[in-house]
Coordinates of C-alpha atoms in Angstrom, one line a residue:
M1 CA -14.1 -0.1 -6.6
K2 CA -11.8 -2.5 -8.3
T3 CA -9.1 -3.6 -5.9
L4 CA -6.2 -6.1 -5.9
L5 CA -3.5 -7.2 -3.5
G6 CA 0.0 -7.6 -4.9
K7 CA 3.7 -7.7 -4.3
K8 CA 6.1 -5.0 -5.3
L9 CA 8.9 -6.6 -7.5
G10 CA 11.0 -3.5 -8.1
M11 CA 11.5 -0.7 -10.6
T12 CA 12.6 -0.6 -14.2
Q13 CA 12.0 1.6 -17.3
I14 CA 10.1 1.2 -20.5
F15 CA 10.0 3.2 -23.8
T16 CA 6.9 4.7 -25.3
E17 CA 6.0 4.7 -29.0
H18 CA 7.7 8.1 -29.3
G19 CA 10.9 6.9 -27.7
A20 CA 10.4 8.6 -24.3
V21 CA 11.7 6.8 -21.2
V22 CA 9.1 6.1 -18.5
P23 CA 10.2 4.9 -15.0
V24 CA 7.8 2.2 -13.8
T25 CA 7.2 0.0 -10.7
V26 CA 6.4 -3.6 -11.4
I27 CA 3.7 -5.1 -9.2
E28 CA 2.7 -8.7 -9.3
A29 CA -1.0 -8.2 -8.6
G30 CA -3.2 -11.2 -7.8
P31 CA -4.8 -13.3 -8.7
V32 CA -6.9 -12.8 -5.6
T33 CA -9.9 -14.9 -4.4
V34 CA -13.1 -13.5 -2.9
T35 CA -13.2 -15.1 0.5
Q36 CA -16.3 -13.4 1.9
V37 CA -19.1 -11.1 0.7
K38 CA -20.4 -9.0 3.6
S39 CA -23.9 -7.4 3.8
V40 CA -25.8 -5.0 6.0
E41 CA -28.1 -7.8 7.0
T42 CA -25.4 -10.2 8.3
D43 CA -22.4 -8.0 9.1
G44 CA -23.8 -4.5 9.5
Y45 CA -22.1 -3.1 6.3
D46 CA -21.4 -4.0 2.7
A47 CA -18.0 -5.1 1.8
V48 CA -16.0 -7.7 -0.3
Q49 CA -13.2 -9.5 1.3
I50 CA -10.4 -10.9 -0.9
G51 CA -7.3 -13.0 -0.1
F52 CA -3.9 -13.1 -1.7
E53 CA -1.2 -15.8 -1.6
D54 CA -1.9 -19.3 -0.4
A55 CA -0.9 -20.1 3.2
K56 CA 0.1 -23.4 4.7
P57 CA -2.8 -24.9 6.8
Q58 CA -0.5 -25.2 9.9
R59 CA 0.2 -21.5 9.7
V60 CA -3.4 -20.5 10.1
N61 CA -5.1 -20.3 13.5
K62 CA -8.3 -22.1 14.2
P63 CA -10.7 -19.2 13.8
M64 CA -9.3 -18.3 10.4
A65 CA -9.1 -22.0 9.4
G66 CA -12.8 -22.2 10.1
H67 CA -13.5 -19.1 8.2
F68 CA -11.8 -20.5 5.1
A69 CA -13.2 -24.0 5.5
K70 CA -16.8 -22.6 5.8
N71 CA -16.5 -21.2 2.3
E72 CA -14.3 -24.0 0.9
I73 CA -11.4 -21.6 0.2
T74 CA -7.7 -22.4 0.4
P75 CA -6.2 -20.4 3.4
K76 CA -4.7 -17.1 2.4
K77 CA -1.8 -15.1 3.9
H78 CA -3.2 -11.6 3.3
L79 CA -6.8 -10.4 3.5
V80 CA -8.3 -7.0 2.7
E81 CA -11.8 -5.6 2.3
F82 CA -13.2 -3.1 -0.1
K83 CA -16.5 -1.6 -1.0
G84 CA -18.0 -3.4 -4.1
E85 CA -19.0 -1.5 -7.2
E86 CA -22.7 -0.8 -7.7
G87 CA -24.2 -3.2 -10.2
T88 CA -21.4 -5.7 -9.7
D89 CA -22.1 -9.0 -8.0
Y90 CA -19.2 -10.8 -6.3
E91 CA -19.4 -14.4 -5.3
V92 CA -17.3 -16.4 -2.8
G93 CA -14.6 -18.2 -4.7
Q94 CA -14.5 -15.8 -7.5
V95 CA -11.0 -15.0 -8.8
L96 CA -10.0 -11.4 -9.6
T97 CA -7.1 -10.7 -11.9
V98 CA -5.2 -7.8 -13.6
A99 CA -7.5 -8.3 -16.6
D100 CA -10.0 -6.1 -14.7
F101 CA -7.6 -3.1 -15.0
E102 CA -7.3 -0.9 -18.1
V103 CA -4.1 0.8 -19.4
G104 CA -4.1 4.5 -18.8
A105 CA -6.3 4.3 -15.7
K106 CA -5.4 6.3 -12.6
L107 CA -4.7 4.1 -9.5
D108 CA -4.1 4.5 -5.8
V109 CA -1.4 2.3 -4.5
T110 CA -1.0 1.7 -0.7
G111 CA 2.0 0.1 0.9
T112 CA 4.2 0.1 4.0
S113 CA 7.1 2.5 3.7
K114 CA 10.7 1.5 4.3
G115 CA 11.7 1.5 8.0
K116 CA 14.6 3.9 8.7
G117 CA 14.9 3.2 12.4
T118 CA 15.6 6.0 14.9
Q119 CA 16.7 9.1 13.0
G120 CA 17.6 12.7 14.0
N121 CA 15.5 15.7 13.4
I122 CA 17.4 16.8 10.2
K123 CA 16.8 13.5 8.3
R124 CA 13.4 12.9 9.8
H125 CA 11.9 16.4 9.4
G126 CA 14.2 18.2 7.1
H127 CA 15.4 20.7 9.7
H128 CA 18.4 23.0 8.9
R129 CA 21.7 22.4 10.7
G130 CA 23.5 25.0 12.8
P131 CA 26.9 26.6 11.9
M132 CA 29.7 24.1 11.2
S133 CA 32.5 26.5 12.1
H134 CA 35.1 25.7 14.7
G135 CA 33.7 26.1 18.2
S136 CA 30.1 25.7 17.2
K137 CA 28.1 23.7 19.8
H138 CA 25.0 23.5 17.6
K139 CA 25.7 21.5 14.5
R140 CA 22.9 18.9 14.1
L141 CA 21.0 19.4 17.3
A142 CA 17.2 20.0 17.5
G143 CA 17.5 23.5 18.8
A144 CA 15.1 25.3 21.2
L145 CA 12.0 23.2 21.9
A146 CA 10.0 25.5 24.2
A147 CA 10.0 28.8 26.0
G148 CA 11.7 29.2 29.4
T149 CA 9.6 30.1 32.4
Y150 CA 6.3 29.9 30.5
P151 CA 4.9 27.4 29.5
S152 CA 7.9 25.5 30.9
R153 CA 7.2 22.4 28.8
V154 CA 7.5 21.0 25.3
F155 CA 4.2 21.0 23.4
K156 CA 2.9 17.7 22.0
G157 CA 3.7 17.0 18.4
N158 CA 7.0 19.0 18.4
A159 CA 9.1 17.7 15.6
G160 CA 12.2 16.0 16.9
P161 CA 14.3 12.8 16.7
G162 CA 12.4 9.4 16.7
R163 CA 11.3 6.4 14.7
M164 CA 11.2 7.0 11.0
G165 CA 9.4 5.1 8.3
R166 CA 7.4 1.8 8.5
E167 CA 4.1 3.6 8.0
T168 CA 1.1 3.0 5.8
V169 CA 1.5 5.4 2.8
T170 CA -0.7 5.8 -0.3
V171 CA 0.4 7.4 -3.6
Q172 CA -2.6 8.7 -5.5
N173 CA -3.5 9.0 -9.2
V174 CA -0.5 7.0 -10.5
E175 CA -0.9 6.0 -14.2
L176 CA -1.2 2.4 -15.2
V177 CA 1.3 2.2 -18.1
K178 CA 1.1 -1.5 -19.0
V179 CA -0.7 -4.7 -18.1
I180 CA 0.9 -8.2 -18.6
E181 CA -2.0 -10.6 -18.0
E182 CA -0.1 -13.8 -18.5
K183 CA 2.3 -12.9 -15.7
N184 CA -0.2 -11.0 -13.5
L185 CA 1.9 -7.9 -13.7
L186 CA 0.9 -4.2 -13.5
L187 CA 3.4 -1.5 -14.5
V188 CA 2.6 1.8 -12.9
K189 CA 4.4 5.1 -13.5
G190 CA 6.8 6.3 -10.8
A191 CA 7.6 4.9 -7.4
V192 CA 5.3 3.2 -4.8
P193 CA 5.9 2.7 -1.1
G194 CA 7.7 -0.2 0.4
N195 CA 10.6 -2.6 -0.1
K196 CA 10.9 -5.2 -2.8
G197 CA 8.6 -8.0 -2.0
G198 CA 6.4 -5.8 0.1
I199 CA 2.6 -6.2 -0.1
V200 CA 0.7 -3.4 -1.7
R201 CA -2.9 -2.7 -2.4
V202 CA -3.9 -1.4 -5.8
Q203 CA -7.3 0.1 -6.6
Y204 CA -8.8 2.6 -9.0
A205 CA -8.4 6.2 -7.9
V206 CA -11.5 7.8 -6.5
K207 CA -11.6 10.3 -9.4
G208 CA -10.5 7.7 -11.9
Q209 CA -12.9 4.9 -11.5
N210 CA -14.2 3.2 -14.6

């Protein structure tokens, strides 16, 4: 499965040949370096580990510094693993770029959603508010949470106020509209999770692999 790590740069819009406007998210994807190739014999499973963005040597702890030094790889800030494609051989030190992706392909993009802090039940879960008339004591409260005498408790998972956002989110089957190889850019249709500058993982969709 073709996979890259990248950075979300923001959103813009482009025009198709027929003059239609397409909103796109610009992702600076790669280049990434293969830092390790795992196998069942040595690690118990097959996987390819890639690294994105060079890190300062003093910012890397000793175990990770040894990991990179063993393979003569420049230390990386971000690492991720993926299952390699059948019939494709990956080598340590190999560089993967946006050239491996084709326009029109369907992608899955994973990122960390924007953190909203502690929010009420209306914003967090889309609950309805109470009457806003004069004298109402139930405007934006959560309402009844449980029965009275029995069971006399609130069940686990009851939707209510709490921390919102800052979660791993994946948008599936987004269309790859344009590839700009010289700048390592992927333009995907629509929005993807995260803030500007956030790290995202881009891979071929399960149903759209090439």
